[in-house]
Coordinates of C-alpha atoms in Angstrom, one line a residue:
Chain A
M1 CA 0.0 0.0 0.0
D2 CA 1.3 3.4 -1.0
I3 CA 0.9 5.4 2.1
E4 CA 3.1 8.2 0.8
L5 CA 0.8 8.7 -2.3
M6 CA -2.2 8.8 0.0
Q7 CA -0.6 11.5 2.1
R8 CA 0.2 13.5 -1.1
V9 CA -3.4 13.4 -2.5
Y10 CA -5.1 13.7 0.8
P11 CA -5.7 17.5 0.7
F12 CA -7.5 17.1 -2.6
F13 CA -9.7 14.4 -1.1
L14 CA -10.5 16.7 1.8
Q15 CA -11.7 19.4 -0.7
A16 CA -13.9 16.7 -2.4
A17 CA -15.2 15.6 1.0
W18 CA -16.3 19.2 1.6
V19 CA -18.3 19.0 -1.7
T20 CA -19.9 15.8 -0.5
I21 CA -20.8 17.5 2.8
Q22 CA -22.4 20.4 1.0
L23 CA -24.3 18.0 -1.3
S24 CA -25.5 16.1 1.8
V25 CA -26.6 19.2 3.7
L26 CA -28.5 20.7 0.8
T27 CA -30.0 17.3 -0.2
A28 CA -31.1 16.7 3.4
I29 CA -32.8 20.1 3.6
L30 CA -34.6 19.5 0.3
G31 CA -35.4 15.9 1.3
L32 CA -36.9 17.0 4.7
T33 CA -39.0 19.6 2.9
C34 CA -40.3 17.0 0.4
G35 CA -40.8 14.5 3.2
A36 CA -42.9 16.9 5.2
L37 CA -45.0 17.9 2.2
G38 CA -45.3 14.3 1.1
A39 CA -46.4 13.2 4.6
A40 CA -48.9 16.0 4.7
M41 CA -50.3 14.8 1.4
R42 CA -50.4 11.2 2.5
L43 CA -52.3 12.2 5.6
S44 CA -54.6 14.7 4.0
R45 CA -58.4 14.6 4.4
L46 CA -58.7 15.0 0.6
A47 CA -58.4 11.9 -1.5
V48 CA -56.6 13.7 -4.3
F49 CA -53.7 14.7 -2.1
R50 CA -53.5 11.3 -0.6
F51 CA -53.2 9.9 -4.1
L52 CA -50.6 12.4 -5.1
G53 CA -48.6 11.6 -2.0
A54 CA -48.8 7.9 -2.6
A55 CA -47.8 8.3 -6.2
Y56 CA -44.8 10.4 -5.3
V57 CA -43.6 7.7 -2.9
S58 CA -44.1 4.8 -5.2
V59 CA -42.5 6.5 -8.2
F60 CA -39.4 7.7 -6.4
R61 CA -38.9 4.6 -4.2
G62 CA -39.8 2.3 -7.1
T63 CA -37.1 3.3 -9.5
P64 CA -33.3 3.5 -9.0
A65 CA -32.0 6.9 -7.8
L66 CA -29.4 6.7 -10.6
I67 CA -32.0 6.5 -13.3
Q68 CA -33.8 9.5 -11.7
L69 CA -30.5 11.5 -11.8
F70 CA -29.9 10.5 -15.4
I71 CA -33.4 11.5 -16.4
L72 CA -33.0 14.9 -14.7
Y73 CA -29.5 15.7 -15.8
F74 CA -29.2 14.1 -19.3
G75 CA -32.9 14.1 -20.2
G76 CA -33.7 17.4 -18.6
P77 CA -32.4 19.6 -21.4
Q78 CA -34.7 17.9 -23.9
V79 CA -37.7 19.2 -22.0
G80 CA -36.2 22.6 -21.2
I81 CA -34.6 21.8 -17.8
Q82 CA -31.1 23.1 -17.8
L83 CA -29.2 22.3 -14.6
D84 CA -25.5 22.1 -13.8
A85 CA -24.3 18.8 -12.4
F86 CA -24.3 19.9 -8.8
E87 CA -27.8 21.4 -9.0
A88 CA -29.1 18.3 -10.7
G89 CA -27.5 16.2 -8.0
V90 CA -29.1 18.1 -5.1
I91 CA -32.5 18.2 -6.7
G92 CA -32.4 14.6 -7.9
L93 CA -31.2 13.1 -4.6
G94 CA -33.3 15.4 -2.5
V95 CA -36.6 14.5 -4.2
N96 CA -35.6 10.9 -4.0
V97 CA -34.7 10.8 -0.4
G98 CA -37.8 12.9 0.3
A99 CA -39.9 9.9 -0.7
Y100 CA -38.3 7.8 2.0
M101 CA -38.6 10.6 4.5
T102 CA -42.3 10.9 3.6
E103 CA -42.9 7.4 4.9
T104 CA -40.7 8.0 7.9
I105 CA -42.6 11.1 9.0
R106 CA -45.9 9.6 8.2
G107 CA -45.1 6.5 10.1
A108 CA -44.2 8.5 13.2
I109 CA -47.3 10.5 13.0
I110 CA -49.7 7.6 12.6
S111 CA -48.0 5.7 15.5
I112 CA -49.3 8.2 18.0
P113 CA -52.3 6.5 19.7
K114 CA -55.7 7.9 18.5
G115 CA -56.7 8.6 22.1
Q116 CA -54.3 11.6 22.0
R117 CA -56.1 13.1 19.0
E118 CA -59.4 12.4 20.7
A119 CA -58.4 14.0 23.9
A120 CA -57.3 17.2 22.2
R121 CA -60.3 17.4 19.9
T122 CA -62.6 16.8 22.9
L123 CA -61.2 19.9 24.5
G124 CA -62.2 21.9 21.5
L125 CA -58.9 22.1 19.6
S126 CA -59.1 22.3 15.8
R127 CA -57.5 19.7 13.6
W128 CA -54.5 21.9 13.1
Q129 CA -54.2 22.8 16.8
T130 CA -54.4 19.2 17.7
F131 CA -51.7 18.2 15.2
Y132 CA -49.4 21.0 16.2
N133 CA -49.7 20.9 19.9
A134 CA -50.5 17.3 20.8
I135 CA -49.4 15.0 17.9
L136 CA -46.4 16.6 16.3
P137 CA -44.3 17.1 19.5
Q138 CA -44.7 13.4 20.2
A139 CA -44.2 12.2 16.6
A140 CA -41.1 14.4 16.2
R141 CA -39.4 12.5 18.9
L142 CA -40.1 9.3 17.2
M143 CA -38.8 10.6 13.9
V144 CA -35.3 11.4 14.9
R145 CA -33.8 7.9 14.7
P146 CA -35.4 6.8 11.5
L147 CA -34.7 10.1 9.8
G148 CA -31.1 9.6 11.0
V149 CA -31.2 6.3 9.1
N150 CA -32.5 8.1 6.0
L151 CA -29.7 10.7 6.4
N152 CA -27.1 7.9 6.6
M153 CA -28.5 6.4 3.4
L154 CA -28.5 9.9 1.8
I155 CA -24.9 10.6 2.5
K156 CA -23.8 7.3 0.9
S157 CA -26.1 7.9 -2.1
T158 CA -24.3 11.2 -2.9
A159 CA -21.6 8.9 -4.4
L160 CA -24.1 8.4 -7.3
V161 CA -23.7 11.9 -8.5
A162 CA -20.1 11.0 -9.6
A163 CA -22.0 9.4 -12.5
I164 CA -23.1 12.9 -13.7
S165 CA -19.6 14.2 -13.0
V166 CA -20.0 16.2 -9.9
V167 CA -16.5 16.5 -8.4
E168 CA -17.3 15.0 -5.0
L169 CA -15.5 12.3 -3.1
T170 CA -16.2 9.3 -5.3
Y171 CA -15.5 11.2 -8.6
T172 CA -12.3 12.5 -7.2
A173 CA -11.2 9.0 -6.3
Q174 CA -11.9 7.9 -9.8
R175 CA -10.0 10.8 -11.3
Y176 CA -6.9 10.1 -9.2
I177 CA -7.0 6.4 -10.2
G178 CA -6.8 7.6 -13.8
S179 CA -3.5 9.3 -13.1
T180 CA -2.0 7.0 -10.4
Y181 CA -3.3 3.5 -11.2
K182 CA -3.8 2.9 -7.5
P183 CA -7.5 2.1 -7.1
F184 CA -7.0 0.3 -3.7
E185 CA -5.5 3.4 -2.1
M186 CA -7.7 5.9 -3.7
F187 CA -11.0 4.1 -2.9
L188 CA -9.8 3.3 0.6
L189 CA -9.1 7.0 1.2
A190 CA -12.5 8.0 -0.1
G191 CA -14.2 5.3 2.0
L192 CA -12.4 6.5 5.1
L193 CA -13.6 10.0 4.6
Y194 CA -17.2 8.8 4.0
M195 CA -16.9 6.8 7.3
I196 CA -15.8 9.9 9.2
I197 CA -18.7 12.0 7.8
I198 CA -21.2 9.2 8.6
Y199 CA -19.8 8.6 12.0
A200 CA -20.0 12.2 13.0
T201 CA -23.6 12.5 11.6
G202 CA -24.6 9.4 13.5
R203 CA -23.3 10.8 16.8
A204 CA -25.1 14.1 16.2
V205 CA -28.4 12.1 15.6
A206 CA -27.9 10.1 18.7
W207 CA -27.3 13.2 20.7
L208 CA -30.4 14.9 19.3
D209 CA -32.4 11.7 20.0
R210 CA -31.3 11.7 23.7
R211 CA -32.1 15.4 24.0
V212 CA -35.7 15.2 22.8
Q213 CA -36.8 12.1 24.7
I214 CA -39.5 12.7 27.3
N215 CA -37.6 12.3 30.6
Chain B
M1 CA -83.5 29.5 25.7
T2 CA -82.3 27.4 28.6
D3 CA -84.5 24.6 29.4
T4 CA -83.3 22.9 32.5
E5 CA -85.4 19.8 32.0
H6 CA -84.0 19.2 28.5
F7 CA -80.4 20.3 29.1
V8 CA -79.0 17.4 27.2
E9 CA -81.4 16.0 24.7
I10 CA -80.8 12.9 22.5
K11 CA -83.5 12.5 19.8
H12 CA -83.8 9.2 17.9
A13 CA -80.0 8.6 17.9
Q14 CA -79.1 6.0 15.3
K15 CA -75.7 4.7 14.4
S16 CA -74.6 2.0 12.0
F17 CA -71.2 0.7 11.1
G18 CA -72.0 -0.8 7.7
K19 CA -74.7 -3.3 8.3
L20 CA -74.2 -3.4 12.0
E21 CA -76.6 -1.2 13.8
V22 CA -75.1 -0.2 17.2
L23 CA -77.6 2.4 18.3
K24 CA -81.2 1.9 17.5
D25 CA -83.4 4.9 17.9
I26 CA -82.3 6.0 21.3
S27 CA -83.9 9.1 22.9
L28 CA -82.9 10.5 26.2
N29 CA -83.2 13.7 28.2
V30 CA -80.9 14.8 30.9
A31 CA -81.8 17.7 33.2
R32 CA -79.3 20.3 34.3
G33 CA -77.4 19.0 37.3
Q34 CA -78.6 15.4 36.7
I35 CA -76.2 12.5 36.9
V36 CA -77.0 9.6 34.6
A37 CA -75.2 6.2 34.6
I38 CA -75.2 4.0 31.5
I39 CA -74.6 0.4 32.2
G40 CA -74.7 -2.7 30.0
P41 CA -72.6 -5.5 28.5
S42 CA -69.8 -4.7 26.2
G43 CA -71.0 -4.1 22.7
S44 CA -74.3 -2.8 23.9
G45 CA -73.5 0.6 22.4
K46 CA -73.1 2.6 25.6
S47 CA -69.7 4.0 24.8
T48 CA -70.8 4.8 21.3
L49 CA -73.8 6.7 22.6
L50 CA -71.5 8.7 25.0
R51 CA -69.1 9.4 22.2
A52 CA -71.9 10.6 19.9
I53 CA -72.8 13.3 22.4
N54 CA -69.6 15.3 21.5
D55 CA -69.5 13.9 18.0
L56 CA -66.4 11.8 18.5
D57 CA -68.4 9.1 16.9
A58 CA -70.9 10.8 14.5
L59 CA -74.4 9.5 14.5
T60 CA -75.9 8.2 11.2
G61 CA -79.3 9.5 12.3
G62 CA -80.9 11.6 15.0
E63 CA -80.0 14.8 16.9
I64 CA -78.0 15.7 20.0
W65 CA -78.8 19.0 21.7
L66 CA -77.0 20.7 24.6
D67 CA -78.4 23.6 26.4
G68 CA -80.7 24.6 23.5
V69 CA -78.0 24.2 20.7
Q70 CA -77.8 21.3 18.4
V71 CA -74.4 19.6 18.6
N72 CA -74.5 17.6 15.4
R73 CA -75.8 20.3 13.1
D74 CA -75.8 19.7 9.3
L75 CA -73.3 22.2 8.1
P76 CA -70.6 22.4 5.4
Y77 CA -67.2 21.0 6.5
R78 CA -65.5 24.3 7.5
Q79 CA -68.5 25.7 9.3
Y80 CA -69.1 22.4 11.1
E81 CA -65.6 22.3 12.3
K82 CA -65.9 25.7 13.8
H83 CA -69.2 24.9 15.4
I84 CA -68.2 21.5 16.8
N85 CA -65.0 22.9 18.3
Q86 CA -67.0 25.5 20.0
M87 CA -69.5 22.9 21.3
R88 CA -66.8 20.6 22.5
Q89 CA -65.4 23.4 24.7
D90 CA -68.6 23.0 26.8
I91 CA -68.4 19.2 26.9
G92 CA -65.7 17.7 29.1
M93 CA -64.7 14.1 28.5
V94 CA -62.8 11.6 30.5
F95 CA -61.4 8.4 28.9
Q96 CA -60.8 4.9 30.1
H97 CA -57.1 5.2 29.3
F98 CA -56.7 8.9 30.5
N99 CA -55.1 10.0 27.2
L100 CA -53.0 12.6 29.0
F101 CA -50.4 14.3 26.8
P102 CA -47.2 12.5 27.8
H103 CA -44.9 15.3 26.7
M104 CA -46.5 17.8 29.0
T105 CA -46.5 18.2 32.8
A106 CA -49.8 18.0 34.7
R107 CA -49.9 21.8 34.6
D108 CA -49.5 22.0 30.8
N109 CA -52.0 19.3 30.3
V110 CA -54.5 21.4 32.2
T111 CA -53.7 24.7 30.7
M112 CA -53.0 23.9 27.0
A113 CA -56.6 24.2 25.8
P114 CA -57.6 27.2 27.9
K115 CA -54.4 29.0 26.7
L116 CA -55.1 28.2 23.0
L117 CA -58.8 28.7 23.0
K118 CA -59.5 31.3 25.6
G119 CA -56.3 33.3 25.3
L120 CA -55.3 33.0 29.0
S121 CA -52.1 34.7 30.0
K122 CA -49.4 32.7 31.7
A123 CA -50.4 34.0 35.1
E124 CA -54.1 33.3 34.5
A125 CA -53.3 29.8 33.2
D126 CA -51.1 29.0 36.2
A127 CA -53.8 30.1 38.6
L128 CA -56.3 27.9 36.7
A129 CA -54.0 24.9 36.8
E130 CA -53.5 25.3 40.5
E131 CA -57.2 25.7 41.1
Q132 CA -58.2 22.7 39.1
L133 CA -55.4 20.4 40.2
D134 CA -56.1 21.3 43.8
K135 CA -59.7 20.3 43.3
V136 CA -58.6 16.8 42.3
G137 CA -56.0 16.6 45.0
M138 CA -53.1 16.8 42.6
L139 CA -51.6 20.2 43.4
E140 CA -48.4 18.9 44.8
R141 CA -47.8 17.0 41.5
I142 CA -48.4 20.0 39.3
D143 CA -45.0 19.8 37.6
Y144 CA -44.9 16.0 37.2
Y145 CA -45.1 14.3 33.8
P146 CA -47.8 11.6 33.3
S147 CA -45.1 8.9 33.3
Q148 CA -44.3 9.9 36.9
L149 CA -47.9 9.4 38.1
S150 CA -50.0 6.4 39.0
G151 CA -53.1 5.5 37.1
G152 CA -55.4 7.1 39.6
Q153 CA -53.4 10.2 39.6
K154 CA -53.3 10.4 35.8
Q155 CA -57.1 10.1 35.8
R156 CA -57.5 12.9 38.3
V157 CA -55.3 15.1 36.2
A158 CA -57.4 14.2 33.2
I159 CA -60.5 15.2 35.0
A160 CA -58.8 18.5 36.0
R161 CA -57.9 19.0 32.3
A162 CA -61.5 18.6 31.3
L163 CA -62.8 20.9 34.1
A164 CA -60.4 23.6 33.1
M165 CA -62.5 24.4 30.1
K166 CA -65.4 25.0 32.5
P167 CA -67.7 22.6 30.7
K168 CA -71.5 22.5 31.1
L169 CA -71.5 18.7 30.8
M170 CA -69.0 16.0 31.7
L171 CA -68.9 12.6 30.0
F172 CA -67.1 9.7 31.7
D173 CA -66.2 6.8 29.5
E174 CA -65.4 4.0 31.9
A175 CA -63.1 6.3 33.8
T176 CA -62.1 3.7 36.4
S177 CA -62.1 0.5 34.3
A178 CA -58.3 0.6 33.5
L179 CA -57.3 1.3 37.1
D180 CA -56.0 -1.1 39.7
P181 CA -58.8 -1.8 42.3
E182 CA -57.0 0.2 45.0
L183 CA -56.8 3.3 42.8
V184 CA -60.5 3.3 41.9
D185 CA -61.7 5.1 45.0
E186 CA -59.6 8.3 44.6
V187 CA -61.2 8.8 41.2
N188 CA -64.6 8.0 42.5
Q189 CA -64.2 10.6 45.2
V190 CA -63.4 13.3 42.7
M191 CA -66.5 12.3 40.7
K192 CA -68.6 12.4 43.9
K193 CA -67.3 15.9 44.6
L194 CA -68.4 17.0 41.1
A195 CA -71.8 15.5 41.8
E196 CA -72.1 17.5 45.0
E197 CA -71.4 20.6 42.9
H198 CA -74.3 19.7 40.6
M199 CA -72.2 19.1 37.5
T200 CA -74.3 17.5 34.8
M201 CA -72.7 14.1 34.2
I202 CA -73.2 11.1 32.0
I203 CA -71.2 8.2 33.2
V204 CA -70.6 4.9 31.3
T205 CA -69.5 2.5 34.0
H206 CA -69.2 -1.1 35.2
E207 CA -69.3 -0.1 38.8
M208 CA -72.8 -0.7 40.0
D209 CA -72.1 0.4 43.6
F210 CA -70.7 3.7 42.5
A211 CA -73.6 4.2 40.1
A212 CA -76.1 3.4 42.8
S213 CA -74.6 5.8 45.3
V214 CA -74.0 8.8 43.0
C215 CA -76.5 8.7 40.1
D216 CA -80.0 10.1 39.8
R217 CA -80.9 7.7 37.0
V218 CA -79.5 4.5 35.5
L219 CA -79.9 3.4 31.9
F220 CA -79.4 -0.3 31.1
M221 CA -78.5 -0.7 27.5
D222 CA -78.2 -3.9 25.5
K223 CA -77.8 -4.5 21.7
G224 CA -78.2 -0.8 20.9
V225 CA -81.4 -0.1 22.8
V226 CA -82.2 1.2 26.2
V227 CA -83.8 -1.8 27.9
E228 CA -84.7 -0.2 31.1
E229 CA -84.2 3.1 32.9
G230 CA -85.1 4.6 36.2
P231 CA -83.7 5.6 39.6
P232 CA -80.9 3.3 40.8
S233 CA -83.1 2.0 43.6
V234 CA -85.5 0.5 41.0
V235 CA -83.1 -0.6 38.3
F236 CA -80.6 -2.2 40.7
K237 CA -83.0 -3.5 43.3
N238 CA -86.2 -4.3 41.4
P239 CA -85.5 -4.4 37.7
T240 CA -88.6 -5.0 35.6
K241 CA -87.0 -6.6 32.6
D242 CA -85.5 -10.1 32.5
R243 CA -82.5 -8.9 30.5
T244 CA -81.6 -6.4 33.2
R245 CA -81.9 -9.0 35.9
E246 CA -79.8 -11.4 34.0
F247 CA -77.1 -8.8 33.4
L248 CA -77.0 -7.7 37.0
R249 CA -76.9 -11.2 38.3
K250 CA -74.0 -12.1 36.0
H251 CA -72.2 -8.9 36.6
L252 CA -72.5 -9.0 40.4
A253 CA -71.4 -12.6 40.4
G254 CA -68.4 -11.8 38.3
A255 CA -67.4 -8.8 40.4
K256 CA -67.1 -11.0 43.6

């Protein structure tokens, strides 16, 4: 193993890791937004929204994220959507992970016993007041861990955007293999940096989870 | 407007779940300050009737009136939501499984609705929480979370939460059925106290002794109809219907 080479290219990999982190953060924000909207639709009183929510989830969970990225980035220009690779990566992955988060958020909300809703409605609270004051604070606590799992998945799936040539960690590794012919070292280095990012995120999620638990 | 004899009026209540008819043309008047117990075997429709009064379970036919206002009015969705939220403020309900909000202290459980719906200030809300929790003997646990309370204590907080909205009517849906036997009495004491204050109450219960000692009237329901009703001295001591006798015999034998 060529440790010296790894030390030499290491700074460039750090830069690439920073791109991976930016991708992850923006994707997570978009994913959470889509997830919240998707869950709201899935739980709507109106059948048309429920249908749209269900359709969103089954389309984006039912096809490979890579195909979704390709359609957006390579197919987009044909229908007038011009995005640079980074933008396409964030939007493609964000909408994709949003479908998973929709189910996570919805699952947490419907797991709150119906007696909670009844108790709040009985006091005279509206549907929205009931949701916001009685249901959501309880459901939010249940969401932290499974959303953390979604986040872990998301960070790893940012590697997919190498395929549309975003210069993030995986793409950078591939590029250095082209000039050094050392795939073992290059992928190992990329893998290590992914692990550090994911480990730190996991710790942050665990900390948040402990903080929000009731007693 | 206010008719004390017809304070709560149920007219031809009917409820079906698909083909199953759980309430069959039930009519009932409750006078202001009256305390009515509903007894009967499980599946008799007694809880459904109680839950129809505040529209937690909507009737498929018939009317519910409270203090001269129809509860289950036929209105478009948005208007109905507004109307029913207003009506429910006047109808307190206590559940078998308490349904306290686990993420709130006893204080916040009691004050959440008054703060949201009546715009109470923090000081007013605190005074209200202290007053209501004191009434149910839970003042010293005001800042405890539900998980730190026993079943009987939870139920007393739940009663305080309902009372904090100053309801005109209180509904009790098997309020002591989920409690360990030794915790039943503390909840019954609170309900007795309410009875002494002439709160109008409709109580679904399995506790015949309590019903006999507190209630003005007892309804025996079976298979979606009111089989027999009258003062407890009659219904419990000298029931006129065979079905009532049979239920009481079985129930009292089972309770021993």
